[in-house]
């Protein structure tokens, strides 16, 4: 059974891109894989400067992960800061990646540019080293993510291979897994930009907890083009292609098959909105139920952290031993 690991940051409310690009694949894969899924609060620290926010958003995100269908009896769901080995291996990873490699990460360039005159933490720069630790600690064979994480998985592979070359076989070199439809959901108002928690405006972002009427409205107002032809072509027709891909992802078809059913934009927008409402409504009900028992959510996260630690601590011990650090025992 392949081991799978993937994580999500507790920053902002989960959106349709997170769901179609990652969470859905986590849920469908949990029975065929040994699945580990982390809420990476230490990663969120790279852009957090207010006290008392992260704990609440971590609990809400846990409710979201169980609401979308992760089964705590099957998948291991844990909080990154509950498993101290992440920060410990993160340092080893920082010493295995180069300044030049980190400087080439597009996410760092984008995020630091967006923050402009704001505080840019060193953690934002070394972020990929901590992400590599998240993955390599669990001997993950596969990492199911959206397309925007490709460079992070590639650098993780490079780090693993470099470490194995220096200190002997220690880490599994993981593979990226992206979904057939939904790997890059774009903003409904700006269809060339990825749907993102850090977008300037909410109008093109569909949140998992949006009211059905708000979802329908956002789809109705989606930016398209003026040539009137329904065809899947990401470059020439980014708005229409995004709608086709979302509808395809929600109905289990390909975007091309989906395009064949439409000659006009209006019905496509309406059907995409309704398909999303159909998918999200039961998730919203379960979310509200789960948030009604926060003690139980905390208990589930404690169980997850125990299971995660048993794997992570063995990997960290193996890493230290392969480097040849003096044992404390
Ligand atoms: P994060 O929290 O930004 O996003 C969580 C997951 O959602 C996917 N995603 C998208 N997929 C399709 N279309 C979109 N518009 C879209 N936006 C986000 C992301 O690809 C991701 O899979 N660095 C990671 C968190 C992380 C991680 C890890 C992931 C930390 N350690 C280890 C995998 C393995 C991040 O910021 O994801």
Coordinates of C-alpha atoms and ligand atoms in Angstrom, one line a residue:
X1 CA 0.0 0.0 0.0
X2 CA 1.6 3.3 -1.0
X3 CA 2.2 5.9 1.7
X4 CA 0.6 9.3 0.9
X5 CA 1.3 12.6 2.5
X6 CA -0.1 16.0 1.8
X7 CA -0.8 19.1 3.9
X8 CA -2.7 22.4 3.9
X9 CA -2.1 25.7 5.6
X10 CA -4.7 27.0 8.1
X11 CA -4.7 30.5 6.5
X12 CA -8.1 31.9 5.4
X13 CA -11.1 29.8 4.5
X14 CA -10.7 26.8 2.3
X15 CA -11.7 27.5 -1.4
X16 CA -12.8 25.5 -4.4
X17 CA -9.3 25.3 -5.7
X18 CA -8.1 23.6 -2.5
X19 CA -11.0 21.2 -2.7
X20 CA -10.8 20.2 -6.4
X21 CA -7.0 20.4 -6.6
X22 CA -6.1 18.5 -3.4
X23 CA -8.8 17.6 -0.7
X24 CA -10.9 15.6 -3.0
X25 CA -8.0 13.4 -4.1
X26 CA -7.0 12.9 -0.4
X27 CA -10.5 11.6 0.3
X28 CA -10.7 9.3 -2.8
X29 CA -7.2 8.0 -2.1
X30 CA -7.6 7.2 1.6
X31 CA -8.8 3.6 1.2
X32 CA -6.1 2.6 -1.3
X33 CA -3.2 4.3 0.5
X34 CA -1.7 4.8 3.9
X35 CA -2.7 8.4 4.1
X36 CA -1.2 11.2 6.3
X37 CA -2.6 14.7 6.1
X38 CA -1.3 17.6 8.1
X39 CA -2.6 21.0 9.0
X40 CA 0.6 23.0 8.7
X41 CA 0.3 25.7 11.2
X42 CA 4.1 26.3 11.4
X43 CA 4.0 27.1 7.7
X44 CA 1.2 29.6 8.3
X45 CA 3.5 31.4 10.8
X46 CA 5.5 32.7 7.8
X47 CA 2.7 35.2 7.2
X48 CA 1.1 35.4 10.6
X49 CA 1.7 38.3 13.1
X50 CA -1.4 38.4 15.2
X51 CA -1.9 36.3 18.4
X52 CA -4.8 33.9 18.9
X53 CA -5.7 33.4 15.3
X54 CA -4.0 30.2 14.2
X55 CA -5.5 28.0 16.9
X56 CA -9.1 28.8 15.8
X57 CA -8.3 28.4 12.1
X58 CA -6.6 25.1 12.8
X59 CA -9.7 23.7 14.5
X60 CA -11.9 25.0 11.7
X61 CA -9.7 23.5 9.1
X62 CA -9.8 20.1 10.9
X63 CA -13.6 20.3 10.8
X64 CA -13.4 21.0 7.1
X65 CA -11.0 18.1 6.4
X66 CA -13.4 15.7 8.2
X67 CA -16.4 17.3 6.6
X68 CA -15.1 16.7 3.0
X69 CA -14.8 13.1 3.9
X70 CA -11.4 12.2 5.5
X71 CA -12.2 9.4 7.9
X72 CA -10.2 9.6 11.1
X73 CA -10.4 5.8 11.5
X74 CA -8.7 5.4 8.1
X75 CA -6.5 8.5 7.4
X76 CA -4.1 10.1 9.9
X77 CA -5.0 13.8 10.3
X78 CA -2.7 15.8 12.5
X79 CA -1.5 19.3 13.3
X80 CA 2.1 20.1 12.3
X81 CA 3.1 21.8 15.6
X82 CA 1.9 18.8 17.6
X83 CA 4.6 16.7 15.9
X84 CA 7.9 18.4 16.9
X85 CA 9.9 16.3 14.4
X86 CA 8.8 18.6 11.6
X87 CA 10.7 21.6 12.9
X88 CA 13.6 19.3 13.8
X89 CA 14.0 17.7 10.4
X90 CA 13.3 21.2 8.9
X91 CA 16.7 22.3 10.1
X92 CA 18.4 19.3 8.5
X93 CA 16.6 20.2 5.3
X94 CA 17.8 23.8 5.5
X95 CA 21.3 22.4 5.6
X96 CA 20.7 20.2 2.6
X97 CA 19.2 22.9 0.3
X98 CA 21.2 25.8 -1.2
X99 CA 20.5 29.5 -1.0
X100 CA 20.5 29.5 -4.9
X101 CA 17.8 26.8 -5.0
X102 CA 15.6 28.6 -2.5
X103 CA 16.1 31.9 -4.4
X104 CA 14.7 30.3 -7.6
X105 CA 11.3 29.3 -6.0
X106 CA 8.6 31.2 -7.8
X107 CA 6.3 31.1 -4.8
X108 CA 8.8 33.0 -2.7
X109 CA 9.3 35.6 -5.4
X110 CA 5.5 36.0 -5.8
X111 CA 4.7 36.1 -2.1
X112 CA 7.5 38.4 -1.2
X113 CA 6.6 40.7 -4.1
X114 CA 3.0 40.8 -2.9
X115 CA 4.1 41.8 0.6
X116 CA 6.2 44.7 -0.9
X117 CA 7.2 47.0 2.0
X118 CA 5.7 44.6 4.5
X119 CA 7.7 42.3 6.8
X120 CA 9.2 39.4 4.8
X121 CA 10.2 36.7 7.2
X122 CA 13.2 34.5 6.7
X123 CA 10.7 31.6 7.1
X124 CA 9.0 32.6 3.9
X125 CA 12.4 32.0 2.2
X126 CA 13.2 28.7 3.9
X127 CA 9.6 27.5 3.6
X128 CA 10.4 24.7 1.1
X129 CA 12.9 23.1 3.5
X130 CA 10.1 22.7 6.1
X131 CA 7.8 21.4 3.4
X132 CA 10.5 18.8 2.4
X133 CA 10.6 17.7 6.0
X134 CA 6.8 17.3 6.2
X135 CA 7.0 14.9 3.2
X136 CA 10.2 13.0 3.9
X137 CA 9.4 12.4 7.6
X138 CA 6.6 10.0 6.5
X139 CA 8.5 8.1 3.7
X140 CA 5.8 9.3 1.4
X141 CA 5.6 7.6 -2.0
X142 CA 3.1 10.1 -3.3
X143 CA 2.1 13.7 -2.7
X144 CA -1.3 14.6 -4.0
X145 CA -1.4 18.4 -4.6
X146 CA -2.5 21.1 -7.0
X147 CA -0.3 22.2 -9.8
X148 CA 1.0 25.2 -7.9
X149 CA 3.0 22.8 -5.6
X150 CA 5.0 21.2 -8.4
X151 CA 8.2 23.2 -7.8
X152 CA 7.9 22.4 -4.0
X153 CA 7.7 18.7 -4.7
X154 CA 10.6 18.9 -7.2
X155 CA 12.9 20.6 -4.7
X156 CA 11.9 18.0 -2.1
X157 CA 13.0 15.2 -4.5
X158 CA 16.3 17.1 -5.1
X159 CA 16.9 17.4 -1.3
X160 CA 16.1 13.7 -0.7
X161 CA 18.4 12.6 -3.4
X162 CA 21.2 14.9 -2.3
X163 CA 20.8 13.7 1.3
X164 CA 20.8 10.1 0.3
X165 CA 23.9 10.7 -1.8
X166 CA 25.7 12.3 1.1
X167 CA 24.7 10.1 4.1
X168 CA 23.3 6.9 2.5
X169 CA 19.8 5.8 1.7
X170 CA 17.6 7.6 4.3
X171 CA 14.6 9.1 2.5
X172 CA 12.0 7.8 0.0
X173 CA 12.0 10.1 -3.1
X174 CA 8.3 11.1 -3.5
X175 CA 6.2 11.5 -6.6
X176 CA 3.7 14.3 -7.3
X177 CA 0.1 13.4 -8.0
X178 CA -2.2 16.0 -9.5
X179 CA -5.9 15.4 -10.5
X180 CA -7.0 15.1 -14.1
X181 CA -9.4 18.0 -13.8
X182 CA -9.1 20.7 -11.2
X183 CA -5.3 20.8 -10.7
X184 CA -5.3 24.6 -11.3
X185 CA -8.6 26.2 -10.6
X186 CA -8.4 29.9 -11.5
X187 CA -10.1 33.0 -10.1
X188 CA -13.6 33.5 -11.6
X189 CA -12.9 37.2 -12.0
X190 CA -9.3 36.9 -13.2
X191 CA -9.2 33.5 -15.1
X192 CA -5.5 33.6 -15.8
X193 CA -4.6 33.8 -12.1
X194 CA -4.9 30.9 -9.7
X195 CA -7.8 30.9 -7.2
X196 CA -6.0 31.9 -4.1
X197 CA -6.6 32.7 -0.4
X198 CA -4.4 35.8 -0.8
X199 CA -6.3 37.4 -3.8
X200 CA -7.1 41.1 -3.5
X201 CA -10.9 40.6 -3.9
X202 CA -13.3 37.8 -2.9
X203 CA -15.6 38.1 -5.9
X204 CA -13.8 35.5 -8.0
X205 CA -13.2 33.0 -5.1
X206 CA -15.7 30.3 -4.2
X207 CA -15.3 29.4 -0.6
X208 CA -16.3 26.0 0.7
X209 CA -18.7 27.6 3.2
X210 CA -20.3 30.2 0.8
X211 CA -24.1 30.3 0.7
X212 CA -25.6 28.5 -2.4
X213 CA -27.0 31.9 -3.6
X214 CA -23.5 33.5 -3.4
X215 CA -22.0 30.6 -5.3
X216 CA -24.5 30.8 -8.1
X217 CA -24.0 34.6 -8.3
X218 CA -20.2 34.3 -8.5
X219 CA -20.5 31.8 -11.4
X220 CA -23.1 34.0 -13.1
X221 CA -20.6 36.9 -13.0
X222 CA -17.6 34.9 -14.0
X223 CA -15.4 36.7 -16.5
X224 CA -15.4 34.9 -20.0
X225 CA -14.7 36.4 -23.4
X226 CA -16.6 37.8 -26.3
X227 CA -16.3 35.2 -29.1
X228 CA -19.2 33.1 -28.0
X229 CA -17.8 29.7 -28.7
X230 CA -17.7 27.0 -26.0
X231 CA -14.4 25.2 -26.3
X232 CA -11.7 24.0 -23.9
X233 CA -8.6 26.0 -24.6
X234 CA -6.7 27.2 -21.5
X235 CA -4.6 29.7 -23.5
X236 CA -7.1 31.3 -25.8
X237 CA -10.2 30.9 -23.6
X238 CA -9.1 30.9 -19.9
X239 CA -12.5 31.9 -18.4
X240 CA -14.6 29.3 -20.3
X241 CA -11.9 26.6 -19.8
X242 CA -11.9 27.2 -16.1
X243 CA -15.7 26.8 -16.0
X244 CA -15.5 23.6 -18.1
X245 CA -12.8 22.2 -15.8
X246 CA -14.7 23.0 -12.6
X247 CA -17.9 21.4 -14.1
X248 CA -15.9 18.4 -15.3
X249 CA -14.3 17.9 -12.0
X250 CA -17.7 18.0 -10.2
X251 CA -19.3 15.6 -12.6
X252 CA -16.5 13.1 -13.2
X253 CA -16.1 13.9 -16.9
X254 CA -13.3 15.5 -19.0
X255 CA -13.5 19.3 -19.9
X256 CA -13.6 18.3 -23.6
X257 CA -16.6 16.0 -23.0
X258 CA -18.3 18.7 -21.0
X259 CA -17.7 21.4 -23.7
X260 CA -19.6 19.2 -26.2
X261 CA -22.9 19.8 -24.3
X262 CA -22.9 23.6 -24.6
X263 CA -23.3 26.2 -27.3
X264 CA -23.8 29.2 -25.0
X265 CA -22.0 30.7 -22.0
X266 CA -25.1 31.3 -19.9
X267 CA -26.2 27.7 -19.4
X268 CA -22.6 26.6 -18.8
X269 CA -22.2 29.2 -16.0
X270 CA -25.5 28.2 -14.4
X271 CA -24.7 24.4 -14.6
X272 CA -21.2 24.9 -13.2
X273 CA -22.6 27.0 -10.3
X274 CA -25.3 24.3 -9.6
X275 CA -22.8 21.5 -9.8
X276 CA -20.6 23.2 -7.2
X277 CA -23.6 23.9 -4.9
X278 CA -24.5 20.2 -5.1
X279 CA -21.0 19.1 -4.1
X280 CA -20.6 21.7 -1.4
X281 CA -24.0 21.5 0.3
X282 CA -23.5 18.2 2.2
X283 CA -20.0 19.3 3.1
X284 CA -21.4 22.5 4.7
X285 CA -23.9 20.4 6.7
X286 CA -21.2 18.1 8.1
X287 CA -18.9 21.0 8.8
X288 CA -21.6 22.7 11.0
X289 CA -22.2 19.4 12.9
X290 CA -18.5 18.8 13.5
X291 CA -17.9 22.4 14.7
X292 CA -20.7 21.7 17.3
X293 CA -18.3 19.3 19.2
X294 CA -14.9 20.9 19.3
X295 CA -13.7 18.7 22.2
X296 CA -14.2 15.7 19.8
X297 CA -12.3 17.5 17.1
X298 CA -9.4 18.1 19.5
X299 CA -9.5 14.4 20.5
X300 CA -9.3 13.3 16.9
X301 CA -6.3 15.6 16.3
X302 CA -4.6 14.1 19.4
X303 CA -5.0 10.6 18.1
X304 CA -3.7 11.8 14.7
X305 CA -0.6 13.4 16.2
X306 CA 0.2 10.2 18.2
X307 CA 0.0 8.1 15.0
X308 CA 2.1 10.7 13.0
X309 CA 4.7 10.9 15.7
X310 CA 5.3 7.2 15.8
X311 CA 6.3 7.4 12.1
X312 CA 8.1 10.8 12.2
X313 CA 10.2 10.0 15.2
X314 CA 11.6 6.8 13.6
X315 CA 12.5 8.8 10.5
X316 CA 14.2 11.5 12.5
X317 CA 16.2 9.0 14.5
X318 CA 17.3 7.2 11.3
X319 CA 18.3 10.6 9.8
X320 CA 20.4 11.6 12.8
X321 CA 22.0 8.2 13.0
X322 CA 22.8 8.2 9.2
X323 CA 24.5 11.6 9.6
X324 CA 26.4 10.2 12.5
X325 CA 25.3 12.7 15.2
X326 CA 26.4 11.5 18.6
X327 CA 23.6 9.5 20.2
X328 CA 22.2 10.8 23.5
X329 CA 21.6 7.2 24.7
Ligands
LIG1 P1 -2.1 25.5 0.4 O1 -2.5 25.5 1.8 O2 -1.9 26.8 -0.3 O3 -3.1 24.7 -0.5 C1 -3.5 23.4 -0.1 C2 -3.7 22.5 -1.4 O4 -4.6 23.1 -2.3 C3 -4.0 23.2 -3.6 N1 -4.5 24.4 -4.3 C4 -5.0 24.4 -5.5 N2 -5.3 23.4 -6.3 C5 -6.0 23.8 -7.5 N3 -6.3 25.1 -7.8 C6 -6.0 26.1 -7.0 N4 -6.3 27.3 -7.3 C7 -5.4 25.8 -5.7 N5 -5.0 26.5 -4.7 C8 -4.4 25.7 -3.8 C9 -2.5 23.2 -3.3 O5 -1.8 22.8 -4.5 C10 -2.4 22.3 -2.1 O6 -2.3 21.0 -2.6 N6 2.9 24.6 0.6 C11 1.5 24.0 0.7 C12 1.3 23.3 2.1 C13 2.2 22.2 2.4 C14 2.3 20.9 1.8 C15 3.3 20.2 2.6 C16 1.7 20.3 0.8 C17 3.1 22.3 3.5 N7 3.8 21.1 3.6 C18 3.7 18.9 2.3 C19 2.1 19.0 0.5 C20 3.1 18.3 1.2 C21 0.5 25.1 0.6 O7 0.8 26.2 0.9 O8 -0.7 24.6 0.2

